[in-house]
Short mmCIF file of C-alpha atoms in Angstrom, two decimals:
data_model
loop_
_atom_site.label_atom_id
_atom_site.label_comp_id
_atom_site.label_asym_id
_atom_site.label_seq_id
_atom_site.Cartn_x
_atom_site.Cartn_y
_atom_site.Cartn_z
CA VAL A 1 112.62 12.47 72.90
CA THR A 2 114.62 15.68 72.34
CA THR A 3 114.81 16.79 68.82
CA ARG A 4 118.44 16.72 67.88
CA HIS A 5 119.79 19.75 65.66
CA PRO A 6 123.30 18.29 64.42
CA GLY A 7 123.12 21.10 61.40
CA ARG A 8 122.67 23.81 64.11
CA TRP A 9 125.50 22.75 66.25
CA ALA A 10 127.67 22.44 63.48
CA ALA A 11 127.03 26.13 62.13
CA ALA A 12 127.56 27.21 65.57
CA ALA A 13 130.95 25.22 65.55
CA GLY A 14 131.92 26.81 62.24
CA VAL A 15 131.16 30.55 63.24
CA GLY A 16 132.92 29.88 66.69
CA VAL A 17 136.14 29.03 65.01
CA LEU A 18 135.62 32.04 62.51
CA LEU A 19 135.10 34.22 66.01
CA ALA A 20 138.15 32.56 67.45
CA MET A 21 140.46 33.36 64.23
CA ALA A 22 139.27 37.06 64.01
CA ALA A 23 140.03 37.41 67.53
CA SER A 24 143.63 36.06 67.18
CA ALA A 25 144.05 37.85 64.33
CA LEU A 26 143.32 41.05 66.12
CA ILE A 27 145.17 40.36 69.60
CA THR A 28 148.45 38.77 67.89
CA ASN A 29 148.88 40.73 64.84
CA PRO A 30 151.32 43.80 66.31
CA ALA A 31 150.44 45.99 63.23
CA TRP A 32 147.17 47.05 64.90
CA ASP A 33 149.21 49.10 67.30
CA TRP A 34 146.78 48.70 70.14
CA ALA A 35 148.86 50.52 72.54
CA VAL A 36 148.72 53.39 70.23
CA VAL A 37 144.69 53.14 70.04
CA GLY A 38 144.95 53.13 74.32
CA GLU A 39 146.86 56.30 73.63
CA TYR A 40 144.83 58.40 71.68
CA LEU A 41 141.30 56.95 72.49
CA PHE A 42 141.13 59.49 75.39
CA ALA A 43 142.87 62.31 73.80
CA PRO A 44 141.60 65.59 74.63
CA SER A 45 141.60 66.28 70.51
CA VAL A 46 139.47 63.37 69.94
CA LEU A 47 137.23 63.97 72.45
CA ASN A 48 136.85 67.28 71.49
CA ALA A 49 136.04 65.87 67.69
CA VAL A 50 133.52 63.21 69.45
CA LEU A 51 131.68 66.12 71.14
CA PHE A 52 131.89 68.53 67.85
CA THR A 53 130.15 65.12 65.86
CA LEU A 54 127.26 64.88 68.78
CA GLN A 55 126.61 68.47 68.27
CA LEU A 56 126.51 68.55 64.53
CA THR A 57 124.35 65.34 64.59
CA VAL A 58 122.06 66.87 67.43
CA LEU A 59 121.80 70.11 65.18
CA GLY A 60 121.38 68.21 61.66
CA ILE A 61 118.49 65.92 63.05
CA GLY A 62 116.86 68.32 64.96
CA ILE A 63 116.60 70.76 61.76
CA GLY A 64 115.64 67.62 59.80
CA PHE A 65 112.59 66.37 61.98
CA LEU A 66 111.32 70.12 62.17
CA LEU A 67 111.39 70.85 58.88
CA GLY A 68 110.58 67.15 57.93
CA THR A 69 107.37 67.27 59.87
CA VAL A 70 106.35 70.50 58.22
CA LEU A 71 107.07 68.69 54.81
CA ALA A 72 104.91 65.88 55.79
CA ILE A 73 101.87 67.85 56.94
CA MET A 74 102.21 69.82 53.44
CA ARG A 75 102.70 66.70 51.55
CA LEU A 76 99.30 65.23 52.94
CA SER A 77 97.74 68.59 52.49
CA ARG A 78 94.81 68.60 49.99
CA ASN A 79 96.02 72.05 48.87
CA PRO A 80 98.03 71.25 45.26
CA LEU A 81 100.42 73.79 45.85
CA LEU A 82 101.60 72.79 49.44
CA SER A 83 101.82 69.02 48.41
CA SER A 84 103.62 69.67 45.19
CA VAL A 85 106.34 72.06 46.75
CA ALA A 86 106.77 69.53 49.39
CA TRP A 87 107.37 66.80 47.04
CA GLY A 88 109.56 68.73 44.69
CA TYR A 89 111.54 69.30 47.89
CA VAL A 90 111.98 65.73 48.99
CA ALA A 91 112.75 64.93 45.33
CA LEU A 92 115.47 67.53 44.96
CA PHE A 93 117.64 66.59 48.22
CA ARG A 94 117.10 63.08 47.79
CA SER A 95 118.36 63.36 44.58
CA ILE A 96 121.65 65.46 45.40
CA PRO A 97 124.56 63.60 47.23
CA LEU A 98 125.10 65.42 50.73
CA ILE A 99 128.71 66.22 49.69
CA LEU A 100 127.19 68.15 47.17
CA GLN A 101 124.89 70.14 48.92
CA LEU A 102 127.84 70.80 51.73
CA LEU A 103 129.93 72.38 49.18
CA PHE A 104 126.99 74.41 47.57
CA TRP A 105 126.50 75.99 51.13
CA TYR A 106 129.99 76.25 51.73
CA ASN A 107 130.74 78.26 48.81
CA LEU A 108 127.21 79.94 48.37
CA ALA A 109 128.97 83.51 48.82
CA LEU A 110 130.29 82.88 45.15
CA LEU A 111 126.62 82.98 44.09
CA TYR A 112 125.48 85.50 46.46
CA GLN A 113 127.83 88.05 48.20
CA ARG A 114 125.50 89.63 50.09
CA ILE A 115 122.12 88.78 51.84
CA SER A 116 119.41 91.36 52.65
CA PHE A 117 116.57 91.00 54.62
CA GLY A 118 113.34 93.05 54.04
CA ILE A 119 109.88 92.66 52.33
CA PRO A 120 109.76 90.25 49.21
CA PHE A 121 110.07 92.02 46.10
CA GLY A 122 110.05 95.36 47.89
CA PRO A 123 112.96 97.38 49.88
CA SER A 124 115.33 95.81 51.89
CA PHE A 125 115.93 96.77 55.87
CA PHE A 126 119.40 95.53 56.11
CA ASP A 127 122.12 93.36 54.34
CA ILE A 128 125.30 91.04 55.33
CA GLY A 129 127.73 89.50 54.10
CA THR A 130 127.68 85.82 53.02
CA MET A 131 130.74 84.91 54.41
CA ASP A 132 129.79 86.58 57.47
CA LEU A 133 126.55 85.00 57.69
CA ILE A 134 127.35 81.57 56.50
CA SER A 135 130.38 80.37 58.45
CA PRO A 136 131.73 76.69 57.76
CA VAL A 137 130.03 75.22 60.69
CA THR A 138 126.74 76.81 59.98
CA ALA A 139 126.81 75.94 56.31
CA ALA A 140 127.79 72.23 57.89
CA VAL A 141 124.61 72.42 60.08
CA LEU A 142 122.56 73.81 57.17
CA GLY A 143 123.77 70.83 54.59
CA LEU A 144 123.04 68.07 57.26
CA GLY A 145 119.76 69.62 58.25
CA LEU A 146 118.48 70.29 55.01
CA HIS A 147 119.27 67.33 53.87
CA GLN A 148 117.82 65.06 56.69
CA ALA A 149 114.61 66.75 56.36
CA ALA A 150 114.12 65.17 53.02
CA TYR A 151 114.23 61.86 54.50
CA CYS A 152 112.79 62.68 57.91
CA SER A 153 109.64 64.02 55.87
CA GLU A 154 108.97 60.63 54.43
CA ILE A 155 109.50 58.91 57.73
CA VAL A 156 106.76 61.37 59.43
CA ARG A 157 104.29 60.92 56.58
CA ALA A 158 104.77 56.99 56.58
CA GLY A 159 103.99 57.30 60.18
CA LEU A 160 100.96 59.36 59.82
CA LEU A 161 99.33 57.27 57.28
CA SER A 162 99.72 54.31 59.36
CA VAL A 163 97.14 55.59 62.24
CA ASP A 164 93.60 54.46 61.15
CA PRO A 165 91.89 57.36 59.32
CA GLY A 166 89.10 56.50 61.86
CA GLN A 167 90.86 58.02 64.64
CA ARG A 168 90.84 61.40 63.13
CA GLU A 169 87.27 61.20 61.77
CA ALA A 170 85.89 60.33 65.68
CA ALA A 171 88.18 63.23 66.72
CA ALA A 172 86.52 65.74 64.34
CA ALA A 173 83.31 64.23 65.04
CA LEU A 174 83.65 65.31 68.83
CA GLY A 175 84.85 68.69 67.69
CA ILE A 176 88.44 68.29 68.81
CA PRO A 177 90.40 71.25 67.32
CA TRP A 178 93.09 70.26 64.47
CA ARG A 179 96.46 70.77 66.45
CA ARG A 180 95.03 68.70 69.41
CA GLN A 181 93.97 66.06 67.08
CA LEU A 182 97.61 65.94 65.57
CA PHE A 183 99.75 66.21 68.89
CA ARG A 184 97.20 64.15 71.29
CA ILE A 185 95.98 61.20 69.05
CA VAL A 186 97.59 61.04 65.92
CA LEU A 187 101.24 61.45 66.58
CA PRO A 188 101.42 59.16 69.68
CA GLN A 189 100.38 56.54 67.67
CA ALA A 190 102.18 57.29 64.86
CA MET A 191 105.34 57.30 66.97
CA ARG A 192 105.29 53.52 66.70
CA SER A 193 106.11 53.60 63.13
CA ILE A 194 108.27 56.58 63.39
CA VAL A 195 110.73 55.82 66.01
CA PRO A 196 112.44 52.62 64.65
CA THR A 197 113.38 54.29 61.26
CA ALA A 198 113.96 57.43 63.15
CA GLY A 199 116.37 56.03 65.26
CA ASN A 200 118.45 54.45 62.06
CA GLU A 201 118.37 57.91 60.72
CA ILE A 202 120.00 59.63 63.67
CA ILE A 203 122.53 56.41 63.64
CA GLY A 204 123.29 57.06 59.90
CA LEU A 205 123.83 60.77 60.43
CA VAL A 206 126.08 59.95 63.03
CA LYS A 207 128.58 58.58 60.63
CA GLY A 208 127.23 61.15 58.04
CA THR A 209 128.72 63.64 59.69
CA SER A 210 132.01 62.48 58.40
CA VAL A 211 131.72 63.85 55.25
CA VAL A 212 131.96 67.49 56.63
CA TYR A 213 135.75 66.68 56.44
CA ILE A 214 135.81 68.24 52.98
CA MET A 215 135.15 71.50 55.13
CA ALA A 216 137.96 71.27 57.35
CA LEU A 217 135.99 70.92 60.37
CA PRO A 218 137.07 68.98 63.18
CA GLU A 219 134.73 66.44 63.45
CA LEU A 220 135.86 62.77 64.47
CA PHE A 221 137.15 61.40 61.21
CA TYR A 222 138.99 64.84 60.10
CA GLN A 223 140.72 65.05 63.70
CA ILE A 224 141.94 61.57 63.17
CA GLN A 225 143.32 61.79 59.67
CA VAL A 226 144.82 65.24 61.33
CA ILE A 227 146.58 63.01 63.81
CA TYR A 228 147.72 60.26 61.54
CA SER A 229 148.88 62.62 59.07
CA ARG A 230 151.51 63.47 61.70
CA ASN A 231 152.61 60.26 63.57
CA GLY A 232 152.08 57.94 60.30
CA ARG A 233 149.82 55.70 62.75
CA VAL A 234 146.75 55.06 60.01
CA ILE A 235 145.79 51.89 61.11
CA ALA A 236 145.87 52.81 65.13
CA LEU A 237 143.94 56.05 64.53
CA LEU A 238 141.23 54.60 62.21
CA LEU A 239 140.79 52.24 65.18
CA VAL A 240 140.54 54.85 67.36
CA ALA A 241 137.63 56.26 65.23
CA THR A 242 135.77 52.91 64.91
CA VAL A 243 135.42 52.20 68.62
CA TRP A 244 134.15 55.95 69.17
CA TYR A 245 131.84 55.40 66.42
CA LEU A 246 130.79 51.57 67.70
CA ILE A 247 130.36 53.59 71.31
CA ILE A 248 127.98 56.49 70.23
CA THR A 249 125.58 54.16 67.67
CA SER A 250 125.82 51.31 70.75
CA VAL A 251 124.39 54.01 73.12
CA LEU A 252 121.76 55.50 70.53
CA SER A 253 120.73 51.75 69.67
CA VAL A 254 120.09 50.98 73.30
CA ALA A 255 118.17 54.34 73.65
CA GLN A 256 116.01 53.60 70.60
CA HIS A 257 114.98 50.01 72.25
CA TYR A 258 113.89 51.91 75.21
CA VAL A 259 111.89 54.30 73.38
CA GLU A 260 110.28 51.62 71.06
CA ARG A 261 109.46 49.75 74.01
CA HIS A 262 107.64 52.97 75.60
CA TYR A 263 105.35 53.91 72.47
CA ALA A 264 104.66 49.88 72.23
CA ARG A 265 102.96 49.61 75.30
CA GLY A 266 99.42 50.24 74.02
CA ARG A 267 100.00 47.05 71.77
CA ARG A 268 99.77 44.90 74.89
#
């Protein structure tokens, strides 16, 4: 006899009704301006803004994971100075809101008008104006990358700690060099734990790039604001941004799924 689940069917019916109501509200309400959404969805200015958003994401997450991996290794070091510096970096950059970090880098010239390069505590070989060295785009990339590094460091550290210490001990007993142990034995196993959280962090950064609108950079959210401030179609343009963010995050979610499946092969 097939088990009956009346509660399950009632819940499904309730959810179906709610979905139908939501769809009806989206389709029948003319205030959504779907014609305007279609007009601007693939507009050149919007597509350029989407491309710039992706560029910021790639640069930010690239710097974040490169520096974060170094910080994670420093945090796991037995040297108290290296471990303390890595811990301090993570504590500092996780405590300061991203928008403040971006504004700091954007206004760095107020602190240092020129930046010199040379021997530490010795003579400098040359210097350059801070405004010339750190443009608004550079400030945005630095702010996003250094901010992400604090979170990426903890992601990588957790992944490294998830690997059985016996793996490293066995590799050391075989005389395998430390770098080979890290890149050929430890990291491939750690990726099983790193990839899911890293995927979420990348998706979060895609949306986090919208914060750079305060620097008047033409990323997606800023460009949408510029357009609706001219034509007054606020809701329609916000829907355009929503659609593009949904597309980007959906593609990244699918990619994350296949990467996770790749690194999970050893468990089968």
